[in-house]
């Protein structure tokens, strides 16, 4: 299948790229040819069932036999890739929830490397969301205008987790990686089904498991008012093949009622009947009922009449993100989604939006004018923007010590497109936006790498200056112009009133900047 790609994506000589996804229920391979005109097409694929999720979600450990089974599968994939002459640098291997949660994940990753030469990258839940979003965005690129004006929900039901993304007018409003996939549902249901001795309310059981989760997501984002419901994954594609209408090669459309009726029909069939009726493998059939039931339960929480099923998976996200550099946090469109997610988090905790946005704007003005002094780039600028938006989020818990409370909230939150390490850096910037200086006695700070600690110091010092310029929370300083004269950083602001409060704020919060950059801060009026 040939996929059209935007012109700003990698253009070069044709090459073969392989992506392997080590999931909870299967290990999947796709080999893709990237053409010189910037398009790509799948040339081969393979899918082998594996018991990784059944081991890990029950015992937290991958059993010896399962490790051997996985290595055998991966060794076979290596031989297949050799046949296609895929270069080592063009092989990308990811692992999701099962490996992520296994206590012996490091042992598994090492055995795979030693036996197959494959380097496994374990993706976090929030990164899994990101990769899925990239793939979906690319697949429905032709509908971007419609998506940007409407509210949408993107949902992927896997064996070990459920990835949820809610977009408001095309902007990321919330992301969740829920530890409740089809294998977990099956394992939790098994004892109850056994005790029931016969008929069991399958759908009601799943619905009850999601009641609190659904209420929480709806309270946060009002998912009832959605226009587009996007289902991602192999189970969704099976439904689309049977009751959907193809929209070219990129995606299918399913009418709401057609999908609901299809799920109801499946629930009356045994796994064997599903295999015979749909012409799919037993492995595909055994998780189809619970997966589509979860999609149905989420769908019923919305008013969406149309379901979109993109012809993509997380593997296309890996291809676009890592192999082709299609989307990263230097990309303006992606960065805007990160910022939208941070703004949504700030609203959730009732942060002072006007003050936070104003301080963020001033901080970015300082950052841009002082590039020659701090030497940081677009990635760090994004860190500063997110930290500025969230710097006072800790007031939700208590004004006293709000910098520490803010660090805790950020550290334990999901922000779309940011890894745990990114969030750790940002949470430290939030902590040090007040007067306390970074210290190696603080574990969250000292655990960062040396270059990351420098980033925290530089960005928190800039954020302090910006925060001091709006100490009254009245946004009276609209802009700032920086000039360095004889060892002083002159901050010129277009305000004719009294700046005594701001000067006092700079006297308290400017010392870290002076210590790091060596300039005394002087505030002047234009």
Coordinates of C-alpha atoms in Angstrom, one line a residue:
X1 CA 0.0 0.0 0.0
X2 CA 1.4 3.4 -1.0
X3 CA 1.1 6.3 1.4
X4 CA 1.4 9.9 0.4
X5 CA 3.7 12.0 2.5
X6 CA 4.0 15.7 3.0
X7 CA 6.8 17.5 1.2
X8 CA 8.6 18.5 4.4
X9 CA 9.3 14.9 5.2
X10 CA 12.5 13.1 4.3
X11 CA 13.3 13.1 0.6
X12 CA 16.2 10.9 -0.6
X13 CA 17.2 7.7 -2.3
X14 CA 14.9 4.7 -2.1
X15 CA 15.7 2.5 0.9
X16 CA 14.1 -0.3 2.9
X17 CA 13.1 0.3 6.6
X18 CA 11.9 -2.4 9.0
X19 CA 9.9 -1.8 12.2
X20 CA 9.3 -4.5 14.8
X21 CA 6.6 -4.1 17.5
X22 CA 6.9 -6.5 20.5
X23 CA 3.4 -6.3 21.9
X24 CA 1.5 -8.1 24.6
X25 CA -0.2 -10.7 22.3
X26 CA 2.1 -10.7 19.2
X27 CA 5.4 -9.7 17.7
X28 CA 4.8 -7.9 14.4
X29 CA 7.1 -6.9 11.6
X30 CA 6.6 -4.5 8.7
X31 CA 9.1 -3.9 5.9
X32 CA 8.6 -0.6 4.1
X33 CA 10.2 0.8 1.0
X34 CA 10.8 4.6 1.2
X35 CA 10.8 6.0 -2.3
X36 CA 12.8 8.9 -3.7
X37 CA 9.7 11.1 -4.1
X38 CA 8.9 11.0 -0.4
X39 CA 6.2 8.3 -0.5
X40 CA 6.5 4.8 1.1
X41 CA 4.9 1.5 0.6
X42 CA 4.7 -1.8 2.6
X43 CA 6.5 -4.6 0.9
X44 CA 6.3 -7.3 3.5
X45 CA 4.9 -8.0 6.9
X46 CA 4.8 -10.8 9.5
X47 CA 2.8 -11.4 12.6
X48 CA 3.4 -14.1 15.2
X49 CA 1.4 -14.7 18.5
X50 CA 3.3 -14.6 21.8
X51 CA 2.3 -15.0 25.5
X52 CA 4.2 -12.0 26.8
X53 CA 1.2 -10.2 28.2
X54 CA -0.3 -13.3 29.7
X55 CA 2.9 -13.9 31.6
X56 CA 3.6 -10.3 32.8
X57 CA 0.0 -9.2 33.7
X58 CA -0.4 -12.2 35.9
X59 CA 3.1 -12.7 37.4
X60 CA 5.0 -9.5 36.5
X61 CA 7.7 -11.8 35.0
X62 CA 8.3 -13.1 31.5
X63 CA 8.7 -16.9 31.7
X64 CA 11.7 -18.7 30.4
X65 CA 9.7 -20.5 27.7
X66 CA 8.1 -17.2 26.5
X67 CA 11.6 -15.5 26.3
X68 CA 12.8 -18.4 24.1
X69 CA 9.6 -18.2 22.0
X70 CA 10.1 -14.5 21.5
X71 CA 13.8 -15.0 20.6
X72 CA 12.9 -17.6 18.0
X73 CA 10.3 -15.3 16.4
X74 CA 12.7 -12.4 16.3
X75 CA 15.5 -14.6 14.9
X76 CA 13.1 -15.5 12.1
X77 CA 12.4 -11.9 11.5
X78 CA 16.1 -11.1 11.3
X79 CA 16.5 -13.7 8.5
X80 CA 13.5 -12.2 6.7
X81 CA 15.1 -8.8 6.9
X82 CA 18.4 -10.1 5.6
X83 CA 16.5 -11.4 2.6
X84 CA 15.3 -7.9 2.0
X85 CA 18.8 -6.5 2.7
X86 CA 17.5 -4.0 5.3
X87 CA 20.5 -2.2 6.8
X88 CA 21.1 -2.5 10.5
X89 CA 20.7 1.3 10.9
X90 CA 17.2 1.0 9.3
X91 CA 15.8 -1.5 11.7
X92 CA 13.7 -0.1 14.6
X93 CA 12.4 -2.4 17.4
X94 CA 10.0 -1.2 20.0
X95 CA 8.3 -2.9 23.0
X96 CA 5.1 -1.7 24.7
X97 CA 3.2 -2.5 27.9
X98 CA 4.2 -6.1 28.5
X99 CA 7.9 -5.5 28.3
X100 CA 7.5 -2.1 30.0
X101 CA 6.0 -3.7 33.1
X102 CA 8.1 -6.9 33.3
X103 CA 10.4 -7.1 36.3
X104 CA 12.9 -8.9 34.2
X105 CA 12.6 -6.6 31.2
X106 CA 16.4 -5.8 31.3
X107 CA 17.2 -9.5 31.1
X108 CA 14.8 -9.9 28.2
X109 CA 16.2 -7.0 26.3
X110 CA 19.8 -8.3 26.9
X111 CA 18.9 -11.9 25.7
X112 CA 17.3 -10.5 22.6
X113 CA 20.4 -8.4 21.8
X114 CA 22.8 -11.2 22.5
X115 CA 20.8 -13.8 20.4
X116 CA 19.5 -11.6 17.5
X117 CA 21.6 -8.4 17.5
X118 CA 18.3 -6.4 17.8
X119 CA 18.3 -3.4 20.1
X120 CA 14.9 -3.0 21.8
X121 CA 13.5 0.4 22.7
X122 CA 10.8 0.2 25.4
X123 CA 8.3 3.0 24.8
X124 CA 6.4 4.6 27.7
X125 CA 2.6 4.9 27.6
X126 CA 2.7 8.6 26.8
X127 CA 5.2 7.9 23.9
X128 CA 2.9 5.2 22.7
X129 CA 0.2 7.8 22.5
X130 CA 2.5 10.1 20.6
X131 CA 3.5 7.5 18.0
X132 CA -0.2 6.5 17.5
X133 CA -1.1 10.1 17.0
X134 CA 1.6 10.7 14.4
X135 CA 0.4 7.7 12.4
X136 CA -3.3 8.7 12.6
X137 CA -2.5 12.3 11.7
X138 CA -0.6 11.2 8.7
X139 CA -3.3 8.8 7.6
X140 CA -6.2 11.3 7.8
X141 CA -4.1 14.2 6.5
X142 CA -6.7 15.0 3.9
X143 CA -9.3 15.6 6.7
X144 CA -7.0 17.9 8.7
X145 CA -9.2 20.9 8.0
X146 CA -12.2 19.2 9.4
X147 CA -10.3 17.8 12.4
X148 CA -8.9 21.2 13.3
X149 CA -12.5 22.6 13.6
X150 CA -14.1 19.7 15.6
X151 CA -13.6 17.7 18.8
X152 CA -12.2 14.2 18.3
X153 CA -11.3 11.1 20.3
X154 CA -8.5 8.7 19.2
X155 CA -8.6 5.3 20.9
X156 CA -6.4 2.2 20.6
X157 CA -7.2 -0.9 22.6
X158 CA -4.3 -3.2 23.0
X159 CA -3.6 -6.4 25.0
X160 CA -2.1 -4.5 28.0
X161 CA -3.2 -0.9 27.7
X162 CA -5.7 1.4 26.2
X163 CA -4.4 4.6 24.6
X164 CA -6.8 7.6 24.8
X165 CA -6.4 11.0 23.2
X166 CA -9.0 13.8 23.2
X167 CA -8.6 16.7 20.9
X168 CA -10.6 19.9 21.1
X169 CA -10.7 21.8 17.7
X170 CA -7.6 19.8 16.7
X171 CA -5.6 20.6 19.8
X172 CA -4.6 18.0 22.3
X173 CA -6.9 18.3 25.4
X174 CA -6.0 15.1 27.3
X175 CA -4.0 11.9 26.9
X176 CA -4.3 8.8 29.0
X177 CA -2.6 5.4 28.9
X178 CA -4.9 3.1 30.8
X179 CA -3.7 -0.2 32.2
X180 CA -6.7 -2.1 31.0
X181 CA -6.2 -4.1 27.8
X182 CA -7.9 -7.2 26.5
X183 CA -5.6 -9.6 28.2
X184 CA -6.0 -7.9 31.6
X185 CA -9.8 -7.9 31.1
X186 CA -9.7 -11.7 30.3
X187 CA -7.5 -12.4 33.4
X188 CA -9.7 -10.4 35.7
X189 CA -12.9 -11.9 34.3
X190 CA -11.7 -15.6 34.5
X191 CA -12.3 -16.2 38.2
X192 CA -15.8 -14.5 38.1
X193 CA -16.8 -16.4 34.9
X194 CA -15.7 -19.7 36.6
X195 CA -17.8 -19.0 39.7
X196 CA -20.8 -18.0 37.7
X197 CA -21.1 -21.5 36.3
X198 CA -22.6 -20.5 33.0
X199 CA -24.0 -17.3 31.5
X200 CA -22.0 -14.2 32.5
X201 CA -22.8 -10.5 31.7
X202 CA -19.7 -10.0 29.7
X203 CA -20.3 -6.4 28.5
X204 CA -21.6 -5.2 31.8
X205 CA -18.5 -6.5 33.5
X206 CA -16.3 -4.5 31.2
X207 CA -18.5 -1.5 31.5
X208 CA -18.3 -1.6 35.3
X209 CA -14.5 -1.7 35.1
X210 CA -14.5 1.4 33.0
X211 CA -17.1 3.4 35.0
X212 CA -14.7 5.4 37.1
X213 CA -12.3 5.9 34.3
X214 CA -15.0 7.1 31.9
X215 CA -16.4 9.5 34.5
X216 CA -13.0 11.0 35.1
X217 CA -12.2 11.5 31.4
X218 CA -15.6 13.0 30.7
X219 CA -15.3 15.4 33.7
X220 CA -11.9 16.5 32.3
X221 CA -12.7 16.9 28.6
X222 CA -16.5 16.5 28.1
X223 CA -16.1 13.7 25.6
X224 CA -19.9 13.6 25.0
X225 CA -19.5 16.5 22.6
X226 CA -17.3 14.8 20.0
X227 CA -17.7 14.8 16.2
X228 CA -15.1 12.2 15.3
X229 CA -14.4 8.9 16.9
X230 CA -11.1 7.3 15.7
X231 CA -10.4 3.6 16.4
X232 CA -6.8 2.4 15.9
X233 CA -5.5 -1.1 15.9
X234 CA -5.9 -4.5 14.3
X235 CA -9.3 -5.3 15.9
X236 CA -10.7 -2.0 14.6
X237 CA -9.4 -2.8 11.1
X238 CA -11.2 -6.2 11.2
X239 CA -14.4 -4.4 12.0
X240 CA -13.8 -1.9 9.2
X241 CA -13.2 -4.7 6.7
X242 CA -16.6 -6.2 7.6
X243 CA -18.9 -3.2 8.1
X244 CA -16.9 -0.2 7.0
X245 CA -16.6 1.7 3.7
X246 CA -13.1 2.2 2.4
X247 CA -12.0 5.8 1.7
X248 CA -9.1 4.9 -0.5
X249 CA -6.1 3.3 1.0
X250 CA -5.8 5.6 4.0
X251 CA -8.8 4.8 6.2
X252 CA -12.3 3.4 6.5
X253 CA -15.6 5.0 7.7
X254 CA -18.1 3.0 9.8
X255 CA -21.6 4.2 10.6
X256 CA -22.3 4.1 14.4
X257 CA -25.3 1.8 14.2
X258 CA -23.4 -0.6 11.9
X259 CA -20.6 -0.9 14.3
X260 CA -22.9 -1.4 17.4
X261 CA -24.8 -4.1 15.6
X262 CA -21.6 -5.8 14.5
X263 CA -20.3 -6.0 18.1
X264 CA -23.7 -7.3 19.3
X265 CA -23.5 -10.1 16.7
X266 CA -19.9 -11.0 17.7
X267 CA -21.0 -11.3 21.4
X268 CA -23.4 -14.1 20.4
X269 CA -20.6 -16.1 18.7
X270 CA -17.9 -18.3 20.1
X271 CA -14.3 -17.8 19.2
X272 CA -14.6 -20.7 16.8
X273 CA -17.6 -19.2 15.1
X274 CA -15.8 -15.9 14.7
X275 CA -12.9 -17.6 13.0
X276 CA -15.3 -19.4 10.6
X277 CA -17.5 -16.4 9.9
X278 CA -14.9 -13.7 9.5
X279 CA -12.2 -15.8 8.0
X280 CA -9.5 -14.7 10.5
X281 CA -7.0 -16.6 12.6
X282 CA -7.8 -17.9 16.1
X283 CA -5.2 -15.5 17.5
X284 CA -7.0 -12.6 15.9
X285 CA -10.4 -13.9 17.0
X286 CA -9.8 -14.6 20.7
X287 CA -9.4 -10.9 21.7
X288 CA -11.8 -9.4 19.2
X289 CA -14.9 -9.5 21.4
X290 CA -13.4 -7.7 24.4
X291 CA -11.5 -5.2 22.2
X292 CA -14.5 -4.2 20.2
X293 CA -16.7 -4.1 23.3
X294 CA -14.3 -1.5 24.8
X295 CA -14.5 0.6 21.7
X296 CA -18.3 0.3 21.8
X297 CA -18.4 1.4 25.5
X298 CA -16.3 4.5 24.7
X299 CA -18.3 5.2 21.6
X300 CA -21.5 5.3 23.7
X301 CA -20.1 8.0 25.8
X302 CA -19.9 10.3 22.8
X303 CA -22.5 11.6 20.3
X304 CA -20.2 10.7 17.3
X305 CA -22.2 9.1 14.4
X306 CA -19.1 8.4 12.3
X307 CA -16.2 6.2 13.2
X308 CA -12.9 6.6 11.4
X309 CA -10.5 3.6 11.2
X310 CA -7.1 4.6 9.9
X311 CA -5.1 1.9 8.0
X312 CA -2.1 2.4 10.3
X313 CA -0.6 1.2 13.5
X314 CA 2.0 2.2 16.0
X315 CA 4.5 0.8 13.5
X316 CA 3.8 3.6 11.0
X317 CA 4.3 6.0 13.9
X318 CA 7.7 4.6 14.5
X319 CA 8.5 4.8 10.8
X320 CA 7.5 8.4 10.6
X321 CA 9.0 9.5 14.0
X322 CA 12.3 7.7 14.1
X323 CA 13.1 6.5 10.6
X324 CA 12.0 9.5 8.7
X325 CA 12.0 12.3 11.2
X326 CA 8.5 13.2 10.2
X327 CA 7.4 14.5 13.6
X328 CA 9.4 15.5 16.7
X329 CA 9.4 18.2 19.3
X330 CA 11.2 20.6 17.0
X331 CA 8.2 20.5 14.6
X332 CA 6.0 23.6 15.1
X333 CA 2.7 21.6 14.6
X334 CA 3.8 18.9 17.1
X335 CA 5.1 21.6 19.6
X336 CA 1.6 23.2 19.5
X337 CA 0.1 19.9 20.5
X338 CA 2.5 19.6 23.5
X339 CA 1.6 23.2 24.5
X340 CA -2.1 22.5 24.2
X341 CA -1.7 19.4 26.4
X342 CA 0.1 21.5 29.0
X343 CA -2.6 24.2 28.9
X344 CA -5.2 21.5 29.4
X345 CA -3.3 20.2 32.5
X346 CA -3.1 23.8 33.8
X347 CA -6.9 24.2 33.4
X348 CA -7.5 20.9 35.2
X349 CA -5.7 22.2 38.3
X350 CA -7.3 25.7 38.0
X351 CA -4.0 27.5 37.4
X352 CA -4.1 31.3 36.9
X353 CA -4.3 31.1 33.1
X354 CA -3.7 34.9 32.4
X355 CA -0.7 35.1 34.6
X356 CA 0.8 31.8 33.4
X357 CA 0.4 32.7 29.7
X358 CA 1.8 36.2 30.3
X359 CA 4.8 34.9 32.2
X360 CA 5.4 32.3 29.5
X361 CA 5.3 35.0 26.8
X362 CA 7.9 37.1 28.7
X363 CA 10.1 34.1 29.4
X364 CA 10.1 33.2 25.7
X365 CA 11.0 36.8 24.8
X366 CA 14.0 36.6 27.2
X367 CA 15.0 33.2 25.8
X368 CA 14.9 34.3 22.2
X369 CA 17.0 37.5 22.9
X370 CA 19.6 35.7 25.0
X371 CA 20.4 32.7 22.7
X372 CA 24.0 33.8 22.5
X373 CA 24.2 33.6 26.3
X374 CA 22.4 30.3 27.1
X375 CA 23.2 28.4 23.9
X376 CA 20.0 26.3 24.1
X377 CA 17.8 25.2 21.2
X378 CA 14.2 24.6 20.2
X379 CA 13.8 21.6 22.4
X380 CA 14.8 23.5 25.5
X381 CA 12.6 26.4 24.4
X382 CA 9.6 24.0 24.5
X383 CA 10.6 22.9 28.0
X384 CA 10.5 26.6 29.1
X385 CA 7.1 27.1 27.5
X386 CA 5.6 24.1 29.2
X387 CA 7.2 25.1 32.5
X388 CA 5.9 28.6 32.2
X389 CA 2.4 27.4 31.6
X390 CA 2.5 25.1 34.6
X391 CA 4.8 27.1 37.0
X392 CA 2.0 28.0 39.5
X393 CA 0.0 24.7 39.1
X394 CA 0.9 23.8 42.7
X395 CA -1.5 26.5 44.1
X396 CA -4.1 23.8 43.6
X397 CA -2.7 21.9 46.6
X398 CA -1.5 24.8 48.7
X399 CA -0.1 28.3 48.1
X400 CA 2.6 27.5 50.7
X401 CA 5.3 25.5 49.1
X402 CA 3.4 25.6 45.8
X403 CA 6.7 25.2 43.8
X404 CA 7.2 21.8 45.4
X405 CA 3.5 20.8 44.9
X406 CA 3.8 22.0 41.3
X407 CA 6.8 19.8 40.8
X408 CA 4.9 16.8 42.2
X409 CA 1.9 17.4 40.0
X410 CA 3.9 17.8 36.8
X411 CA 6.2 14.8 37.6
X412 CA 3.2 12.5 38.0
X413 CA 1.2 13.9 35.0
X414 CA 1.1 12.9 31.3
X415 CA 1.8 15.6 28.8
X416 CA 1.3 14.6 25.2
X417 CA 4.6 14.1 23.3
X418 CA 6.9 14.4 26.3
X419 CA 8.9 11.4 27.7
X420 CA 9.2 10.8 31.4
X421 CA 12.7 12.3 31.2
X422 CA 11.3 15.5 29.5
X423 CA 8.7 15.8 32.2
X424 CA 11.3 15.3 34.9
X425 CA 13.3 18.2 33.5
X426 CA 10.2 20.4 33.3
X427 CA 9.1 19.5 36.8
X428 CA 12.4 20.7 38.2
X429 CA 12.1 24.0 36.3
X430 CA 8.7 24.4 37.9
X431 CA 10.2 23.7 41.4
X432 CA 13.0 26.2 41.0
X433 CA 10.9 29.1 39.6
X434 CA 10.9 30.6 43.1
X435 CA 13.8 31.7 45.3
X436 CA 15.2 28.3 46.3
X437 CA 18.2 27.4 44.2
X438 CA 18.8 23.9 42.6
X439 CA 20.7 21.7 45.0
X440 CA 22.4 18.3 44.7
X441 CA 20.7 17.4 48.0
X442 CA 17.3 17.4 46.1
X443 CA 17.0 13.9 44.6
X444 CA 14.8 14.8 41.6
X445 CA 17.4 17.3 40.6
X446 CA 20.6 15.4 41.4
X447 CA 19.2 12.3 39.5
X448 CA 19.3 14.2 36.2
X449 CA 22.4 14.1 33.9
X450 CA 24.9 16.9 34.1
X451 CA 23.7 18.6 30.9
X452 CA 20.1 18.3 32.0
X453 CA 20.9 20.0 35.4
X454 CA 22.4 22.9 33.4
X455 CA 19.3 23.1 31.4
X456 CA 17.2 23.3 34.6
X457 CA 19.4 26.0 36.0
X458 CA 19.4 28.2 32.9
X459 CA 15.7 27.9 32.2
X460 CA 14.5 28.2 35.8
X461 CA 16.6 31.4 36.1
X462 CA 14.9 32.9 33.0
X463 CA 11.5 31.8 34.3
X464 CA 12.2 33.5 37.6
X465 CA 13.0 36.8 35.8
X466 CA 9.8 36.6 33.8
X467 CA 7.7 35.7 36.9
X468 CA 9.2 38.7 38.7
X469 CA 8.1 41.0 35.9
X470 CA 4.4 40.0 36.6
X471 CA 4.7 39.8 40.4
X472 CA 1.4 41.6 40.8
X473 CA -0.4 39.2 38.4
X474 CA -1.8 42.3 36.5
X475 CA 0.1 41.9 33.2
X476 CA 1.2 45.5 33.1
X477 CA 4.5 44.8 31.4
X478 CA 3.6 43.6 27.9
X479 CA 7.1 43.1 26.5
X480 CA 10.8 43.3 27.3
X481 CA 13.9 44.2 25.3
X482 CA 17.3 42.9 26.5
X483 CA 20.6 44.8 26.1
X484 CA 23.9 43.9 27.7
X485 CA 26.0 46.9 28.8
X486 CA 29.2 46.7 30.9
X487 CA 28.2 43.5 32.7
X488 CA 24.6 44.5 33.2
X489 CA 21.6 43.0 31.6
X490 CA 19.3 46.0 30.9
X491 CA 15.6 45.0 30.7
X492 CA 13.7 47.9 29.0
X493 CA 9.9 47.7 29.4
X494 CA 7.2 49.9 27.8
X495 CA 5.5 50.9 31.1
X496 CA 5.3 54.4 32.6
X497 CA 3.9 53.6 36.0
X498 CA 5.5 52.5 39.2
X499 CA 7.8 49.4 38.9
X500 CA 8.7 49.2 42.6
X501 CA 7.0 45.8 42.9
X502 CA 8.7 44.4 39.9
X503 CA 12.1 45.7 41.0
X504 CA 11.6 44.1 44.4
X505 CA 10.7 40.8 42.7
X506 CA 13.9 40.9 40.6
X507 CA 15.9 41.6 43.7
X508 CA 14.6 38.4 45.2
X509 CA 14.5 36.2 42.1
X510 CA 17.3 37.5 39.9
X511 CA 20.2 36.1 41.9
X512 CA 20.2 32.7 40.1
X513 CA 20.3 34.4 36.7
X514 CA 23.2 36.6 37.9
X515 CA 25.0 33.6 39.3
X516 CA 24.7 31.5 36.1
X517 CA 25.2 34.2 33.4
X518 CA 27.3 36.7 35.3
X519 CA 25.1 39.7 34.6
X520 CA 23.4 42.1 37.1
X521 CA 19.8 42.7 36.1
X522 CA 18.7 46.3 35.7
X523 CA 15.1 47.2 35.0
X524 CA 14.5 50.4 33.0
X525 CA 11.4 52.1 31.5
X526 CA 11.3 53.1 27.8

